[in-house]
Coordinates of N, CA and C in Angstrom, one line a residue:
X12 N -16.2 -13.3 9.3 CA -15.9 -12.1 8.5 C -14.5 -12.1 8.2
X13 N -14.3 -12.0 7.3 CA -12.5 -11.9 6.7 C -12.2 -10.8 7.4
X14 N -10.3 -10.5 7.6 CA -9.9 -10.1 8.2 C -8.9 -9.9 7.3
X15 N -8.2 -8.3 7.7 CA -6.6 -7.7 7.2 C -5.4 -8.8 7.3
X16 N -5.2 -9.2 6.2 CA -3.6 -10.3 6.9 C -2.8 -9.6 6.5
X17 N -1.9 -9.8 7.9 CA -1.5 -8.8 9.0 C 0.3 -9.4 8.7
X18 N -0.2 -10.7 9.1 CA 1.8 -11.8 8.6 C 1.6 -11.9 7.4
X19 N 3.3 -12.2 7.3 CA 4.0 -11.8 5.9 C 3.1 -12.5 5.1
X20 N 2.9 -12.2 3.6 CA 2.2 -13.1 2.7 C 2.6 -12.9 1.4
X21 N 3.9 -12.1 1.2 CA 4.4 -12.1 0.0 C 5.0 -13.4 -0.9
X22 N 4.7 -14.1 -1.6 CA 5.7 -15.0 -2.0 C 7.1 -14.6 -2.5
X23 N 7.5 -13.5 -2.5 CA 8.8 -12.9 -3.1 C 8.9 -11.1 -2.8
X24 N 9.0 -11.0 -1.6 CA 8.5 -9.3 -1.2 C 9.9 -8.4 -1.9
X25 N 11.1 -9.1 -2.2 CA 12.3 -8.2 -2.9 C 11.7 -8.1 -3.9
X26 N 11.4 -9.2 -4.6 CA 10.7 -9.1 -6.2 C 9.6 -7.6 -6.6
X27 N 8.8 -7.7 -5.1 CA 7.8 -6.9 -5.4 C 8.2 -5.7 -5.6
X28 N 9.2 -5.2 -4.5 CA 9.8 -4.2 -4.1 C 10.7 -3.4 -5.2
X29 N 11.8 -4.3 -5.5 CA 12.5 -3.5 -7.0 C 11.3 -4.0 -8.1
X30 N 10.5 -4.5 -8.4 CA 9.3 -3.8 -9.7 C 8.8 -2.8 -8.8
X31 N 8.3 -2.4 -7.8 CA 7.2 -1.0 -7.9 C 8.5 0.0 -7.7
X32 N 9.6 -0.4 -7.1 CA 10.8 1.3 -7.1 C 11.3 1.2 -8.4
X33 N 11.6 0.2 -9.7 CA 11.7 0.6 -10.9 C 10.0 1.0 -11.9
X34 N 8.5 1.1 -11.6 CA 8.1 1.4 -11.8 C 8.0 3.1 -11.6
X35 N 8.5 3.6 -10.4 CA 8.5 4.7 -10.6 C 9.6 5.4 -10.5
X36 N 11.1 4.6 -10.9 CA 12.1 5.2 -11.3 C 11.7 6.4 -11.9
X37 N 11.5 6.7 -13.0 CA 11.7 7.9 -14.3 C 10.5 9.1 -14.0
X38 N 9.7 8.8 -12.6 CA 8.4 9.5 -12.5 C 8.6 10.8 -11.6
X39 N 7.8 11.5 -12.0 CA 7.6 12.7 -11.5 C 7.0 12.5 -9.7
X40 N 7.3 13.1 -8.9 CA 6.6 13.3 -8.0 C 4.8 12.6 -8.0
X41 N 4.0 14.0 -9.1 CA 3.2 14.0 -9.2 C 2.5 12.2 -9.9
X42 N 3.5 12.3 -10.9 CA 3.0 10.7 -11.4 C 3.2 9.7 -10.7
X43 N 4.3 9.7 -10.0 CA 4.4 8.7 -9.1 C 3.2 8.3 -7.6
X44 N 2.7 10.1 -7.5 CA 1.0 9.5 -6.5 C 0.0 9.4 -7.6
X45 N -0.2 9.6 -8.9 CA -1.3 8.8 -9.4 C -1.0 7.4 -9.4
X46 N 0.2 7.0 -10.2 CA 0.9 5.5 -10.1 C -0.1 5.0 -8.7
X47 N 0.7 5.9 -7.5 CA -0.1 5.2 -6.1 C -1.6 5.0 -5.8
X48 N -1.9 6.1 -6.3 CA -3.5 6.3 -6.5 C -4.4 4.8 -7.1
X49 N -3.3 4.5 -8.4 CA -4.5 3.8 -8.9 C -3.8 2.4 -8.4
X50 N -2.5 2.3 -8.2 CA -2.7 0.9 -7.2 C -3.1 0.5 -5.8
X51 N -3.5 1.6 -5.5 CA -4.8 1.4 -4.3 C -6.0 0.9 -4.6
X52 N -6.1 1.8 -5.6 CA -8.0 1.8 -5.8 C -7.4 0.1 -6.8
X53 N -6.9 -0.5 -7.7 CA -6.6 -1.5 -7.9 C -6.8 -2.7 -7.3
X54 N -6.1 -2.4 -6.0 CA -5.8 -3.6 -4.8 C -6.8 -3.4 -4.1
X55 N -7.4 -2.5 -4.1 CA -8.9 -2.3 -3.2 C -10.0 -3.2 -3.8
X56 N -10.3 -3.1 -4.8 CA -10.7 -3.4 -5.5 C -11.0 -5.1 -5.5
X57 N -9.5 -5.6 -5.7 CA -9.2 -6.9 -5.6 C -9.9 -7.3 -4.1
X58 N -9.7 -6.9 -3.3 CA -10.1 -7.2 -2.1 C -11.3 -7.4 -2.0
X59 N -11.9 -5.9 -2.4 CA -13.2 -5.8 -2.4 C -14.0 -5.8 -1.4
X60 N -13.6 -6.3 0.0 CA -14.7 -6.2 1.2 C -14.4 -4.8 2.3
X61 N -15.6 -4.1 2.2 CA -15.5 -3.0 3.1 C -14.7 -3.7 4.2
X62 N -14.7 -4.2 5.1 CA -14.5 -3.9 6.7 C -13.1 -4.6 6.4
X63 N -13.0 -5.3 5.4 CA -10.9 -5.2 5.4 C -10.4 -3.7 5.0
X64 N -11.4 -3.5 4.1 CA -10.3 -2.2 3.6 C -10.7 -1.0 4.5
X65 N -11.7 -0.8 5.6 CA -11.6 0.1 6.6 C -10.5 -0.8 7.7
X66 N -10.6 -1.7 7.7 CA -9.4 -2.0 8.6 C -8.0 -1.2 8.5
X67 N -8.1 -1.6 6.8 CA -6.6 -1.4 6.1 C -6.5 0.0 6.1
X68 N -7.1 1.2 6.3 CA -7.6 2.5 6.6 C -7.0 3.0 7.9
X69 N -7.9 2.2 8.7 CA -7.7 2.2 10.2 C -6.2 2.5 10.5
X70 N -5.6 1.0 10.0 CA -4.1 1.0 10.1 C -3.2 2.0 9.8
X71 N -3.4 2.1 8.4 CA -3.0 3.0 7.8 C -2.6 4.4 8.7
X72 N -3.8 5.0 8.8 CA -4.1 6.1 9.3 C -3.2 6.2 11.0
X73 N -3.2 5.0 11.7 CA -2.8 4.7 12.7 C -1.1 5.0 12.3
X74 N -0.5 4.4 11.4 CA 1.1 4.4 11.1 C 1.3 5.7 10.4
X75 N 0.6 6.3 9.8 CA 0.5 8.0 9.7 C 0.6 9.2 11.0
X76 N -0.1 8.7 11.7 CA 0.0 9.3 12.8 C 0.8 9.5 14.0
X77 N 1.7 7.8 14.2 CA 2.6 7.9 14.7 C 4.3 8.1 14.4
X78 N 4.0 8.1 12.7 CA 5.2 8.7 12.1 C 5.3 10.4 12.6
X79 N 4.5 11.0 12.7 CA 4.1 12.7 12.3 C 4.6 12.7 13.4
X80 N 4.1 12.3 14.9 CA 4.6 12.5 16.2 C 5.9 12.3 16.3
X81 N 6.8 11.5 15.5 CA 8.4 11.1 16.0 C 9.1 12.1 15.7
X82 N 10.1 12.8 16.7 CA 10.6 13.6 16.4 C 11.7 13.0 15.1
X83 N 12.1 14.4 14.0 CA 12.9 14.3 13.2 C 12.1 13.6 12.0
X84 N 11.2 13.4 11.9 CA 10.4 12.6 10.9 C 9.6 13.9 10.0

């Protein structure tokens, strides 16, 4: 069963990083979580297999929740 990869796998993660912060340079709040919105459902997509992307949920949800508990956050 395929699994979330977890180590690094970007071939160029700067590259990635200034394209999506200059994609939502000029954006609204609000546009900037559709922007998010639809490159989830996008990249989900690409994936395509339930139990990676409940993993990728899982995690998610996991690093949500221990942000909330840090104080000052």
């Amino acid at each position: 069963m395929p699994r979330l990869e977890l180590d690094p796998n970007f071939t160029d993660p700067d590259a990635f990083y200034a394209a999506l912060t200059e994609l939502h340079r000029e954006c609204s709040e609000a546009e900037s979580e559709r922007i998010n919105a639809r490159l989830i459902l996008l990249l989900a997509n690409h994936i395509g297999d339930q139990q990676v992307l409940e993993e990728a949920l899982s995690i998610a949800g996991q690093a949500a929740s221990a942000s909330a508990s840090q104080p000052g956050q």
